[in-house]
Amino acid sequence: MKRVGTDRVKRGMAEMQKGGVIMDVVNAEQAKIAEAAGAVAVMALERVPADIRAAGGVARMADPRIVEEVMNAVSIPVMAKARIGHFVEARLLETLGVDYIDESEVLTPADEVFHIDKSQFTVPFVCGARNLGEALRRIGEGASMIRTKGEPGTGNVVEAVRHMRTMQSQIRKVQNMSRDELMTEAKELGAPYELLLQIHETGKLPVVNFAAGGIATPADAALMMHLGADGVFVGSGIFKSENPEKFARAIVEATTHYEDFALIAELSKNLGNAMTGIEISQISPNERMQERGW
Amino acid sequence: MKIGVLALQGAVQEHLHLLQKLGVEAITVKRAEQLEDLDGLILPGGESTTMGKLLKKYDLIESLYQMHEQGKPLFGTCAGMILLAKEIEGQTESHLGLMDVHVKRNAFGRQIASFEANLVIKEVAEDFPAVFIRAPYIASVSPSVDILAEVDGKVVMARQGPLLASAFHPELTDDVRVHQYFVKMVQESMAKPSRVRV
């Protein structure tokens, strides 16, 4: 008897991505560059976050034709983004056969109260989070993988660092609490009690946690690995850089060898310009993508 | 006994955890020099294209061949099986090309077709909880390869002398029986007088 869509199969898929780099791509050509550079998966999009930010307006699920084009171009897993709460976009992506869905704040939310009930799907989901409460609410809804939100499309790693540090420090705090403090902590964090209890006992999230949102250089990727990320998503950082192939390869190798500083220094030589970054204070709070999600 | 887990990418911690549960000294391996004093190596699940590129780039391939020539057991799970295989469907080049099997990648379909099933594994278990994730299978084997398990008539675990390969992920469960089998292979290889010690 074969059982599909189980938690073990959905979470296991993310376990296989650990130590790797997932890259945003907008067509087959970019997908092939990403695969050749050693990406563990690609995220098929209509526009990378930096362009979504620049274009303004409503950002939606990509044209299925682009998703299929990318799926046909590479043998590594293909992910795609659905709007927060837009379970029909998610169902469409599932029928296309994508390997993972990102219920993503990079797109304009379709629901300002509820997220998708991800437990009802066979395809696994990844969701963004800024802190432990948010991560556990998403896992409670059925997310099989978590990533920091960071601030997408900025090439500025500061928010991803903030979110990863916050999560790690909250996990350590919960682990060291006495058991009778957990229910109140669950209330404070807005997190399901059972999941908090699990963290108290194991000292880690029950799913893989990647870094995302502003990673633009090999050193950024290595920094996030040191802070406890299981792997990294690079959105605009690759194809908005001067030399995407070089950046892609260097970021993959820096993620694997994140403890070898001499090597990362070597990898960082002559890469050309990284994507142009944006200082977070220049983005008004209502334009910060990380504020989306509840 | 010391067993390494190739840690270029993928589900590394899970293998370490099961080996440690069996009381075996287990270390992560990213560099060729770390292979020298190992008695066996696990090539974990992950993305075979990623691991294949990093194996080449960081000159691990020659050292892995040396381990194999010394009779030290290698165990590949999922992507690791693809790394070991001599032939990969649709590709002209193999990665390590050590095991006489022809494998097909993502052979059961994309992620939505990933599944769990209880397996009969020869010499190991009657009901092993096997997790298949975008899994490959072995489409054909040479006569010197021993078939250990099948799903729907497809070969999903096999052994050829000191080489062991599974299409599924024994590291994603708490069941130690497959790892126990591999540890036994390592013990036996260490006991062989023919083995060249370095």
Short mmCIF file of N, CA and C in Angstrom, two decimals, chain A residues 1-13 15-21 35-41 71-72 74-78 94-100 122-124 249 252-260 263 267, chain B residues 7-14 28-31 44-51 53-54 57-58 60 77-79 91 105-106 108-118 129-134 151-152 169 171-175:
data_model
loop_
_atom_site.label_atom_id
_atom_site.label_comp_id
_atom_site.label_asym_id
_atom_site.label_seq_id
_atom_site.Cartn_x
_atom_site.Cartn_y
_atom_site.Cartn_z
N MET A 1 0.83 -1.22 0.00
CA MET A 1 0.00 0.00 0.00
C MET A 1 0.85 1.26 0.00
N LYS A 2 0.69 2.07 -1.02
CA LYS A 2 1.45 3.32 -1.07
C LYS A 2 0.61 4.44 -0.47
N ARG A 3 1.21 5.21 0.42
CA ARG A 3 0.51 6.35 1.02
C ARG A 3 1.19 7.64 0.54
N VAL A 4 0.44 8.49 -0.16
CA VAL A 4 1.01 9.75 -0.65
C VAL A 4 0.59 10.92 0.24
N GLY A 5 1.30 12.02 0.13
CA GLY A 5 0.92 13.26 0.83
C GLY A 5 0.98 13.18 2.34
N THR A 6 1.73 12.23 2.90
CA THR A 6 1.85 12.15 4.36
C THR A 6 2.80 13.25 4.85
N ASP A 7 2.71 13.56 6.15
CA ASP A 7 3.62 14.56 6.74
C ASP A 7 5.07 14.18 6.50
N ARG A 8 5.36 12.90 6.63
CA ARG A 8 6.74 12.44 6.51
C ARG A 8 7.27 12.69 5.09
N VAL A 9 6.41 12.45 4.11
CA VAL A 9 6.81 12.63 2.71
C VAL A 9 6.94 14.13 2.38
N LYS A 10 6.01 14.93 2.95
CA LYS A 10 6.03 16.37 2.66
C LYS A 10 7.20 17.07 3.37
N ARG A 11 7.38 16.73 4.64
CA ARG A 11 8.51 17.33 5.38
C ARG A 11 9.84 16.76 4.90
N GLY A 12 9.82 15.48 4.54
CA GLY A 12 11.03 14.80 4.07
C GLY A 12 11.59 15.46 2.82
N MET A 13 10.69 15.88 1.95
CA MET A 13 11.11 16.57 0.72
C MET A 13 11.98 17.79 1.06
N GLU A 15 13.66 18.14 3.85
CA GLU A 15 14.92 17.65 4.46
C GLU A 15 15.97 17.43 3.38
N MET A 16 15.52 16.99 2.21
CA MET A 16 16.46 16.70 1.11
C MET A 16 17.07 17.96 0.51
N GLN A 17 16.47 19.11 0.82
CA GLN A 17 16.97 20.38 0.27
C GLN A 17 18.03 21.02 1.18
N LYS A 18 18.20 20.44 2.37
CA LYS A 18 19.09 21.06 3.36
C LYS A 18 20.50 21.26 2.83
N GLY A 19 21.10 22.36 3.29
CA GLY A 19 22.47 22.67 2.87
C GLY A 19 22.54 23.16 1.44
N GLY A 20 21.38 23.44 0.86
CA GLY A 20 21.35 23.82 -0.54
C GLY A 20 20.79 25.22 -0.76
N VAL A 21 20.79 25.63 -2.03
CA VAL A 21 20.32 26.96 -2.42
C VAL A 21 19.16 26.82 -3.40
N GLU A 35 20.31 25.35 -12.36
CA GLU A 35 20.59 23.91 -12.20
C GLU A 35 22.07 23.62 -12.43
N ALA A 36 22.63 24.23 -13.48
CA ALA A 36 24.05 24.00 -13.79
C ALA A 36 24.96 24.52 -12.69
N ALA A 37 24.49 25.54 -11.97
CA ALA A 37 25.30 26.10 -10.88
C ALA A 37 25.21 25.26 -9.61
N GLY A 38 24.25 24.31 -9.57
CA GLY A 38 24.13 23.45 -8.40
C GLY A 38 22.97 23.81 -7.47
N ALA A 39 21.98 24.56 -7.96
CA ALA A 39 20.80 24.84 -7.14
C ALA A 39 20.11 23.52 -6.79
N VAL A 40 19.51 23.43 -5.59
CA VAL A 40 18.77 22.20 -5.23
C VAL A 40 17.33 22.27 -5.70
N ALA A 41 16.87 23.47 -6.05
CA ALA A 41 15.51 23.63 -6.58
C ALA A 41 15.43 25.03 -7.18
N MET A 71 9.44 23.69 -15.45
CA MET A 71 9.38 22.28 -15.09
C MET A 71 9.97 21.40 -16.19
N ASN A 72 9.74 21.78 -17.43
CA ASN A 72 10.25 20.98 -18.55
C ASN A 72 11.74 21.18 -18.78
N VAL A 74 14.23 21.60 -16.40
CA VAL A 74 15.20 21.07 -15.41
C VAL A 74 14.70 19.80 -14.75
N SER A 75 15.67 19.04 -14.17
CA SER A 75 15.30 17.80 -13.48
C SER A 75 15.23 17.99 -11.96
N ILE A 76 15.70 19.15 -11.47
CA ILE A 76 15.62 19.42 -10.03
C ILE A 76 14.19 19.87 -9.69
N PRO A 77 13.80 19.87 -8.39
CA PRO A 77 12.43 20.26 -8.04
C PRO A 77 12.11 21.70 -8.43
N VAL A 78 10.84 21.91 -8.75
CA VAL A 78 10.36 23.24 -9.11
C VAL A 78 9.30 23.68 -8.11
N GLU A 94 -0.93 22.86 -7.85
CA GLU A 94 -0.85 21.42 -7.52
C GLU A 94 -1.17 20.57 -8.76
N THR A 95 -2.20 20.99 -9.52
CA THR A 95 -2.53 20.19 -10.72
C THR A 95 -1.42 20.26 -11.77
N LEU A 96 -0.68 21.38 -11.79
CA LEU A 96 0.44 21.47 -12.74
C LEU A 96 1.56 20.51 -12.36
N GLY A 97 1.57 20.09 -11.09
CA GLY A 97 2.58 19.14 -10.64
C GLY A 97 3.82 19.78 -10.04
N VAL A 98 3.72 21.04 -9.60
CA VAL A 98 4.91 21.64 -8.96
C VAL A 98 5.24 20.84 -7.70
N ASP A 99 6.51 20.89 -7.31
CA ASP A 99 6.98 20.05 -6.22
C ASP A 99 6.78 20.69 -4.84
N TYR A 100 6.65 21.99 -4.79
CA TYR A 100 6.47 22.71 -3.53
C TYR A 100 5.74 24.01 -3.84
N THR A 122 -1.93 17.52 -1.17
CA THR A 122 -0.91 16.48 -1.32
C THR A 122 0.46 17.12 -1.51
N VAL A 123 0.49 18.25 -2.22
CA VAL A 123 1.75 18.95 -2.44
C VAL A 123 2.14 19.68 -1.15
N PRO A 124 3.44 19.68 -0.81
CA PRO A 124 3.86 20.39 0.41
C PRO A 124 3.97 21.90 0.20
N ARG A 249 26.99 30.02 -8.70
CA ARG A 249 27.96 28.98 -8.30
C ARG A 249 28.60 29.33 -6.96
N VAL A 252 26.22 28.78 -4.02
CA VAL A 252 26.05 27.34 -3.74
C VAL A 252 27.24 26.82 -2.93
N GLU A 253 28.45 27.16 -3.38
CA GLU A 253 29.64 26.63 -2.71
C GLU A 253 29.83 27.25 -1.33
N ALA A 254 29.48 28.52 -1.19
CA ALA A 254 29.60 29.18 0.12
C ALA A 254 28.60 28.59 1.12
N THR A 255 27.46 28.11 0.63
CA THR A 255 26.45 27.53 1.51
C THR A 255 26.92 26.17 2.02
N THR A 256 27.52 25.37 1.15
CA THR A 256 28.07 24.08 1.57
C THR A 256 29.25 24.27 2.54
N HIS A 257 30.18 25.13 2.14
CA HIS A 257 31.42 25.31 2.93
C HIS A 257 31.34 26.58 3.77
N TYR A 258 30.23 26.79 4.46
CA TYR A 258 30.03 28.07 5.15
C TYR A 258 31.01 28.30 6.28
N GLU A 259 31.71 27.25 6.73
CA GLU A 259 32.67 27.44 7.81
C GLU A 259 34.09 27.72 7.31
N ASP A 260 34.28 27.65 6.01
CA ASP A 260 35.62 27.83 5.44
C ASP A 260 35.76 29.25 4.90
N LEU A 263 38.01 30.00 1.85
CA LEU A 263 37.38 29.59 0.60
C LEU A 263 36.33 30.61 0.15
N LEU A 267 36.00 32.62 -3.27
CA LEU A 267 34.78 32.57 -4.10
C LEU A 267 34.23 33.97 -4.39
N ALA B 7 28.61 15.27 3.38
CA ALA B 7 27.79 16.40 3.86
C ALA B 7 27.86 17.60 2.92
N LEU B 8 27.89 17.35 1.63
CA LEU B 8 27.92 18.45 0.67
C LEU B 8 26.56 19.12 0.62
N GLN B 9 25.52 18.32 0.86
CA GLN B 9 24.14 18.83 0.79
C GLN B 9 23.23 17.64 1.12
N GLY B 10 22.04 17.95 1.67
CA GLY B 10 21.04 16.89 1.86
C GLY B 10 20.80 16.50 3.31
N ALA B 11 20.16 15.32 3.48
CA ALA B 11 19.73 14.87 4.81
C ALA B 11 20.87 14.18 5.54
N VAL B 12 21.79 14.97 6.07
CA VAL B 12 23.01 14.47 6.70
C VAL B 12 22.78 14.10 8.17
N GLN B 13 22.16 15.04 8.90
CA GLN B 13 21.96 14.83 10.34
C GLN B 13 21.21 13.54 10.65
N GLU B 14 20.23 13.21 9.82
CA GLU B 14 19.39 12.04 10.05
C GLU B 14 20.23 10.75 10.02
N THR B 28 30.75 14.00 9.72
CA THR B 28 30.37 14.58 8.43
C THR B 28 31.63 14.77 7.59
N VAL B 29 31.47 14.62 6.29
CA VAL B 29 32.60 14.72 5.37
C VAL B 29 32.31 15.73 4.28
N LYS B 30 33.19 16.73 4.16
CA LYS B 30 33.06 17.70 3.07
C LYS B 30 34.31 17.73 2.20
N ARG B 31 35.42 17.22 2.74
CA ARG B 31 36.70 17.32 2.06
C ARG B 31 37.34 15.95 1.87
N PRO B 44 24.16 10.54 1.24
CA PRO B 44 22.77 10.72 1.67
C PRO B 44 21.83 11.15 0.55
N GLY B 45 20.58 11.30 0.92
CA GLY B 45 19.59 11.84 0.00
C GLY B 45 19.76 13.34 -0.12
N GLY B 46 19.34 13.89 -1.22
CA GLY B 46 19.47 15.32 -1.49
C GLY B 46 19.26 15.49 -2.97
N GLU B 47 19.95 16.45 -3.58
CA GLU B 47 19.87 16.58 -5.03
C GLU B 47 21.15 16.04 -5.66
N SER B 48 21.02 15.03 -6.49
CA SER B 48 22.21 14.38 -7.04
C SER B 48 22.99 15.32 -7.96
N THR B 49 22.28 16.24 -8.66
CA THR B 49 23.00 17.15 -9.56
C THR B 49 23.89 18.09 -8.74
N THR B 50 23.36 18.57 -7.61
CA THR B 50 24.13 19.46 -6.74
C THR B 50 25.34 18.73 -6.17
N MET B 51 25.08 17.54 -5.58
CA MET B 51 26.17 16.80 -4.96
C MET B 51 27.21 16.38 -5.98
N LYS B 53 28.10 17.87 -8.73
CA LYS B 53 28.96 19.01 -9.09
C LYS B 53 29.98 19.30 -7.99
N LEU B 54 29.53 19.24 -6.74
CA LEU B 54 30.43 19.57 -5.63
C LEU B 54 31.49 18.47 -5.44
N LYS B 57 34.05 19.37 -8.13
CA LYS B 57 34.71 20.63 -7.86
C LYS B 57 35.70 20.52 -6.71
N TYR B 58 35.34 19.74 -5.68
CA TYR B 58 36.22 19.65 -4.50
C TYR B 58 37.05 18.37 -4.48
N LEU B 60 36.72 15.10 -4.70
CA LEU B 60 36.45 13.98 -3.81
C LEU B 60 36.41 12.65 -4.56
N THR B 77 21.76 6.50 -0.45
CA THR B 77 20.30 6.52 -0.35
C THR B 77 19.77 7.58 -1.32
N CYS B 78 18.84 7.19 -2.17
CA CYS B 78 18.17 8.08 -3.12
C CYS B 78 19.17 8.80 -4.02
N ALA B 79 19.47 10.07 -3.77
CA ALA B 79 20.47 10.77 -4.58
C ALA B 79 21.81 10.04 -4.50
N GLN B 91 21.07 10.42 -19.33
CA GLN B 91 22.32 11.18 -19.15
C GLN B 91 23.48 10.39 -19.73
N ARG B 105 16.02 8.47 -12.73
CA ARG B 105 15.74 9.51 -11.73
C ARG B 105 14.26 9.86 -11.70
N ASN B 106 13.80 10.34 -10.54
CA ASN B 106 12.40 10.77 -10.36
C ASN B 106 11.44 9.76 -11.02
N PHE B 108 9.29 7.54 -10.00
CA PHE B 108 7.90 7.34 -9.56
C PHE B 108 7.06 8.61 -9.79
N GLY B 109 7.69 9.67 -10.31
CA GLY B 109 6.97 10.90 -10.58
C GLY B 109 7.48 12.06 -9.74
N ARG B 110 6.79 13.17 -9.84
CA ARG B 110 7.20 14.37 -9.10
C ARG B 110 6.79 14.25 -7.63
N GLN B 111 6.95 15.33 -6.86
CA GLN B 111 6.71 15.27 -5.42
C GLN B 111 5.31 14.77 -5.05
N ILE B 112 4.27 15.16 -5.79
CA ILE B 112 2.92 14.73 -5.39
C ILE B 112 2.77 13.21 -5.44
N ALA B 113 3.67 12.53 -6.14
CA ALA B 113 3.63 11.06 -6.19
C ALA B 113 4.54 10.43 -5.15
N SER B 114 5.26 11.24 -4.36
CA SER B 114 6.13 10.71 -3.31
C SER B 114 5.28 9.93 -2.31
N PHE B 115 5.81 8.83 -1.77
CA PHE B 115 4.96 7.95 -0.96
C PHE B 115 5.73 7.23 0.15
N GLU B 116 4.92 6.66 1.07
CA GLU B 116 5.45 5.74 2.08
C GLU B 116 4.90 4.36 1.78
N ALA B 117 5.68 3.35 2.03
CA ALA B 117 5.19 1.97 1.86
C ALA B 117 5.99 1.05 2.77
N ASN B 118 5.36 -0.04 3.22
CA ASN B 118 6.10 -1.02 4.01
C ASN B 118 6.74 -2.02 3.07
N PRO B 129 9.45 0.46 7.18
CA PRO B 129 8.73 1.67 6.78
C PRO B 129 9.61 2.52 5.85
N ALA B 130 9.33 2.45 4.56
CA ALA B 130 10.21 3.13 3.59
C ALA B 130 9.56 4.40 3.08
N VAL B 131 10.37 5.47 3.03
CA VAL B 131 9.89 6.77 2.57
C VAL B 131 10.55 7.08 1.22
N PHE B 132 9.71 7.26 0.20
CA PHE B 132 10.21 7.53 -1.15
C PHE B 132 9.90 8.97 -1.52
N ILE B 133 10.92 9.76 -1.83
CA ILE B 133 10.71 11.17 -2.17
C ILE B 133 11.31 11.47 -3.54
N ARG B 134 10.44 11.78 -4.49
CA ARG B 134 10.90 11.98 -5.88
C ARG B 134 11.95 10.91 -6.19
N VAL B 151 9.37 -2.51 -5.24
CA VAL B 151 8.04 -1.93 -5.09
C VAL B 151 7.38 -1.96 -6.46
N ASP B 152 6.20 -2.50 -6.54
CA ASP B 152 5.50 -2.61 -7.83
C ASP B 152 6.39 -3.20 -8.92
N HIS B 169 14.47 6.39 1.81
CA HIS B 169 15.23 7.10 2.84
C HIS B 169 15.10 6.45 4.21
N GLU B 171 16.82 6.94 6.58
CA GLU B 171 17.22 7.94 7.58
C GLU B 171 16.05 8.81 8.02
N LEU B 172 14.92 8.75 7.31
CA LEU B 172 13.78 9.59 7.71
C LEU B 172 12.88 8.90 8.72
N THR B 173 13.24 7.69 9.15
CA THR B 173 12.47 7.02 10.19
C THR B 173 13.41 6.77 11.38
N ASP B 174 12.87 6.21 12.45
CA ASP B 174 13.73 5.86 13.59
C ASP B 174 14.16 4.40 13.51
N ASP B 175 13.78 3.73 12.43
CA ASP B 175 14.09 2.31 12.27
C ASP B 175 15.55 2.15 11.87
#
